[in-house]
XYZ file of C-alpha atoms in Angstrom:
343
model
C 47.482 82.871 64.183
C 50.639 80.532 64.148
C 52.752 83.522 63.809
C 51.291 85.223 66.797
C 51.795 81.947 68.866
C 55.372 81.806 67.791
C 55.982 85.380 68.574
C 54.420 84.872 72.088
C 56.612 81.903 72.688
C 59.622 83.768 71.745
C 58.674 86.645 73.952
C 58.143 84.261 76.887
C 61.548 82.460 76.244
C 63.209 85.932 75.950
C 61.484 87.116 79.261
C 62.549 83.877 80.992
C 66.298 84.320 79.756
C 66.241 87.929 81.040
C 64.933 86.843 84.433
C 67.718 84.189 84.762
C 70.300 86.475 83.680
C 69.050 89.119 86.102
C 69.192 86.641 88.972
C 72.776 85.646 88.180
C 73.677 89.291 87.717
C 72.307 90.088 91.282
C 73.835 87.015 92.886
C 76.829 85.925 90.702
C 78.044 83.375 93.342
C 75.025 81.310 92.602
C 76.945 80.039 89.485
C 79.495 78.381 91.777
C 76.753 77.070 93.930
C 75.126 75.450 90.887
C 78.372 73.866 89.780
C 78.953 72.529 93.393
C 75.437 71.060 93.416
C 75.765 69.288 90.143
C 79.180 68.018 91.025
C 78.102 66.691 94.253
C 75.054 65.084 92.851
C 77.030 63.474 90.128
C 79.826 62.094 92.392
C 77.276 60.931 94.975
C 75.406 58.861 92.413
C 78.492 57.281 90.986
C 79.900 56.597 94.529
C 77.775 56.827 97.535
C 80.803 56.810 99.727
C 81.066 60.529 98.893
C 78.399 61.292 101.416
C 80.486 60.093 104.389
C 81.323 62.665 107.037
C 85.056 61.958 106.368
C 84.845 63.564 103.087
C 83.183 66.688 104.415
C 85.941 67.115 107.007
C 88.578 66.563 104.157
C 86.800 69.151 102.031
C 86.869 71.745 104.886
C 90.434 70.946 105.761
C 91.626 71.196 102.199
C 89.647 74.583 101.843
C 91.525 76.457 104.639
C 94.734 77.441 103.220
C 93.365 77.995 99.673
C 90.457 79.953 101.148
C 92.842 82.386 103.119
C 94.726 83.003 99.909
C 91.578 83.496 97.954
C 90.239 86.102 100.498
C 93.436 88.210 99.867
C 93.160 87.860 96.123
C 89.482 88.956 96.318
C 90.605 92.195 98.035
C 93.251 92.797 95.420
C 91.038 91.920 92.506
C 88.140 93.969 93.732
C 90.467 96.983 93.801
C 91.434 96.442 90.210
C 94.721 94.505 90.725
C 96.040 91.131 90.595
C 98.457 89.453 92.958
C 100.404 86.239 92.205
C 103.060 86.596 94.879
C 100.844 85.234 97.888
C 102.222 81.792 97.611
C 105.805 83.065 97.779
C 104.845 85.336 100.736
C 103.345 82.518 102.696
C 106.446 80.219 101.945
C 108.905 82.907 102.987
C 106.944 83.680 106.274
C 106.146 80.211 107.255
C 109.644 78.937 106.796
C 111.406 82.013 108.431
C 109.119 82.075 111.402
C 109.148 78.297 112.034
C 112.979 78.370 111.758
C 113.302 81.260 114.075
C 110.973 79.993 116.771
C 112.572 76.454 116.557
C 116.021 77.811 116.925
C 115.669 80.637 119.287
C 112.214 80.501 121.219
C 110.825 76.975 120.965
C 108.374 77.631 123.775
C 106.589 80.592 121.767
C 102.897 80.473 122.023
C 100.591 80.165 118.903
C 99.182 83.733 119.445
C 102.610 85.404 119.075
C 103.431 82.968 116.200
C 100.280 84.164 114.341
C 101.162 87.723 115.108
C 104.540 87.463 113.696
C 103.192 85.703 110.532
C 100.484 88.188 110.094
C 103.016 91.195 110.429
C 105.603 89.678 108.292
C 103.103 88.874 105.543
C 101.566 92.278 105.718
C 105.110 93.943 105.319
C 105.747 91.836 102.300
C 102.399 92.555 100.782
C 102.892 96.321 101.395
C 106.088 96.057 99.397
C 103.940 95.008 96.605
C 101.633 97.855 97.099
C 104.456 100.436 97.263
C 106.122 99.054 94.017
C 102.758 99.113 92.160
C 102.302 102.707 93.195
C 105.875 103.829 92.556
C 106.373 102.160 89.304
C 102.762 102.818 87.874
C 103.196 99.295 86.364
C 100.343 96.524 86.173
C 100.127 94.708 89.447
C 100.411 91.318 87.637
C 103.893 92.189 86.340
C 104.967 93.606 89.748
C 103.902 90.608 91.670
C 105.418 88.143 89.317
C 108.667 89.898 90.062
C 108.193 89.879 93.708
C 107.053 86.362 93.810
C 110.468 85.296 92.234
C 112.318 87.720 94.512
C 110.687 86.264 97.746
C 111.341 82.806 96.572
C 114.882 83.473 95.702
C 115.550 85.334 98.976
C 113.970 82.472 100.961
C 116.131 79.615 99.217
C 119.476 81.826 99.126
C 119.425 83.447 102.429
C 117.177 81.518 104.961
C 117.465 77.936 103.954
C 116.355 74.939 101.859
C 116.351 72.122 104.533
C 113.014 70.563 105.768
C 112.028 71.158 109.283
C 110.502 67.983 110.453
C 110.368 69.007 114.126
C 108.175 72.109 114.273
C 107.562 74.090 117.530
C 105.414 72.262 120.132
C 102.578 75.016 119.773
C 102.349 74.694 116.079
C 102.264 70.850 116.465
C 99.474 70.971 119.005
C 97.650 73.558 117.010
C 97.732 71.425 113.848
C 96.297 68.365 115.804
C 93.598 70.364 117.621
C 90.237 69.117 116.457
C 86.611 70.539 116.861
C 84.942 67.275 116.351
C 85.997 63.548 115.646
C 83.855 60.600 114.374
C 84.791 57.187 113.762
C 84.022 56.057 110.134
C 82.507 52.785 108.914
C 85.983 51.511 108.024
C 87.249 52.122 111.609
C 89.244 55.195 110.862
C 88.863 58.252 113.098
C 88.170 61.490 111.182
C 88.584 64.833 112.656
C 87.423 68.332 111.896
C 90.525 70.447 112.455
C 90.220 73.538 114.729
C 92.125 75.677 112.194
C 88.965 75.929 110.132
C 87.993 78.611 112.622
C 90.785 80.859 111.335
C 89.267 80.719 107.863
C 85.821 81.518 109.414
C 87.248 84.556 111.407
C 89.120 85.911 108.333
C 86.035 85.451 106.033
C 83.821 87.322 108.592
C 86.451 90.136 108.881
C 86.895 90.554 105.118
C 83.069 90.503 104.761
C 82.542 93.039 107.317
C 85.240 95.297 105.944
C 83.989 95.305 102.476
C 80.350 95.585 103.500
C 80.387 98.140 106.285
C 83.526 100.210 106.241
C 84.807 103.187 104.241
C 87.853 101.239 103.006
C 85.451 98.558 101.707
C 83.472 101.096 99.625
C 86.903 102.544 98.549
C 88.048 99.097 97.384
C 85.094 98.601 95.035
C 85.104 102.344 93.818
C 88.922 102.168 92.954
C 88.503 98.835 91.266
C 85.443 99.897 89.178
C 86.580 103.386 88.061
C 89.834 104.539 89.553
C 89.573 107.955 87.846
C 86.121 108.776 89.260
C 87.081 107.430 92.693
C 89.911 109.617 92.815
C 87.687 112.634 91.889
C 85.367 111.633 94.765
C 88.239 111.831 97.153
C 89.483 108.261 97.496
C 93.311 107.970 97.482
C 94.075 105.095 95.088
C 97.545 104.601 96.328
C 96.495 104.145 99.865
C 93.700 101.697 98.800
C 96.316 99.749 96.711
C 98.645 99.641 99.681
C 96.048 98.372 101.986
C 94.723 95.603 99.761
C 98.214 94.219 99.117
C 99.027 94.344 102.735
C 95.689 92.674 103.569
C 96.503 89.955 101.085
C 100.000 89.454 102.380
C 98.710 89.229 106.035
C 96.254 86.482 105.116
C 99.063 84.732 103.096
C 101.413 84.715 106.252
C 98.703 83.240 108.271
C 97.941 80.599 105.636
C 101.512 79.549 105.527
C 101.620 79.016 109.360
C 98.506 76.894 109.058
C 100.041 75.006 106.303
C 103.001 74.051 108.323
C 100.964 73.307 111.505
C 98.663 71.012 109.550
C 101.440 69.131 107.827
C 103.843 69.214 110.667
C 106.537 69.976 108.319
C 108.170 73.183 107.088
C 109.117 72.755 103.430
C 110.514 75.992 101.700
C 109.351 74.477 98.126
C 105.800 74.016 99.292
C 102.786 76.154 97.896
C 104.424 76.713 94.445
C 102.005 76.371 91.606
C 98.878 77.019 93.745
C 98.245 80.590 92.317
C 96.054 79.829 89.294
C 93.746 77.541 91.213
C 93.205 80.271 93.804
C 92.636 83.046 91.186
C 90.210 80.610 89.432
C 88.296 80.180 92.685
C 87.661 83.942 93.023
C 86.688 84.232 89.516
C 84.211 81.210 89.681
C 82.805 82.955 92.697
C 81.574 85.855 90.587
C 84.502 88.398 90.758
C 85.449 90.131 87.459
C 89.137 90.222 86.486
C 88.780 93.804 85.718
C 87.879 94.677 89.256
C 85.098 96.466 91.173
C 83.057 93.327 92.116
C 83.285 90.128 94.091
C 82.001 88.744 97.335
C 83.263 86.876 100.331
C 80.476 84.143 99.973
C 81.207 83.685 96.245
C 84.989 83.306 96.916
C 84.352 80.631 99.621
C 82.020 78.853 97.274
C 84.642 79.005 94.486
C 87.316 77.694 96.987
C 84.949 74.712 97.826
C 84.314 73.963 94.250
C 88.169 73.921 93.409
C 88.711 71.645 96.446
C 85.978 69.300 95.408
C 87.519 69.034 91.902
C 91.000 68.532 93.353
C 90.155 65.999 96.170
C 86.886 64.295 95.536
C 86.803 63.190 91.749
C 89.372 60.540 92.634
C 86.372 58.723 94.283
C 84.973 58.088 90.806
C 88.131 57.092 89.258
C 89.040 60.211 87.457
C 92.827 60.671 87.313
C 94.481 63.818 88.519
C 95.421 64.894 84.950
C 91.817 64.922 84.016
C 90.910 66.823 87.130
C 92.951 69.770 85.965
C 91.131 69.627 82.581
C 87.931 69.618 84.244
C 88.847 72.708 86.324
C 89.893 74.424 83.160
C 86.458 73.433 81.635
C 84.693 75.069 84.608
C 86.646 78.255 84.252
C 85.769 78.484 80.561
C 82.122 77.631 81.309
C 82.080 80.540 83.842
C 83.495 82.927 81.284
C 80.924 82.049 78.607
C 78.128 82.017 81.102
C 79.040 85.667 82.357
C 79.290 86.845 78.673
C 75.962 85.216 77.747
C 74.390 86.689 80.924
C 75.333 90.186 79.819
C 73.772 89.642 76.248
C 70.583 88.220 77.772
C 70.171 91.257 80.088
């Protein structure tokens, strides 16, 4: 009798584990959502000031540039590649466009500035795609090379001086707010208008991956490129497109970075690559390609931003924040491995 009860208990536990694993397999972004929930509850209990509206606005503000980068990395990763040159593309585009507009056409409108940055970023990203196809080399190796090449070109031929006086259109855009509130301490907090750029980019990326032929091609090439090619998908064209898309978003992110900080610094954004890739992985994308979602990526970005910006409220120093981020990444890897075993 006791053996029968034990066997039944083990069967129920195994069934429960399989149901949990099946849920996270269908909705891998739920893991990032769970970590965000745990982190918010923990920080909120230790410091109730966390729930102030100012912190929400700060999280949204801090997520925009990283989120645009992450959407581009998602596209490349889903297609089976990996791009680490997006920060260099953003730095080159933002500095070159800001310098050109400041010196030659200071009255240029924001729409034209965004178009120039998007086109410039897409062209630099397309160079990555061309090199990956031509050299038949791993995209990680290629983009490490172009990262250093773009940074070197920027510092050697365009300039190293800081631009403190950015064009008026960029200055006004950076100060534009959708909502403002006065906090309890008397400070006025604002929800910046450029969060709408991230919303539009996320919607466009989601619609492309969900409803278009190129979206199906991205997942097909990332999952099994040999089979995708036999089905008629042109792997080289897909790779060229995803790198150009990532470059375009990087160029736009660079302009937002300058507008929000009211400063063009050619040394900015270096070192952000790993946190952006971590956000995409925490959102459920596999490093091997063929998977990933826009919702999961945005949740991963919010999680990284929380770790970077909010843990200071409970007295955790910045060095430990990096360690906590590493712990989250390791836990995600272990969790997804265990999920496969449970399934």
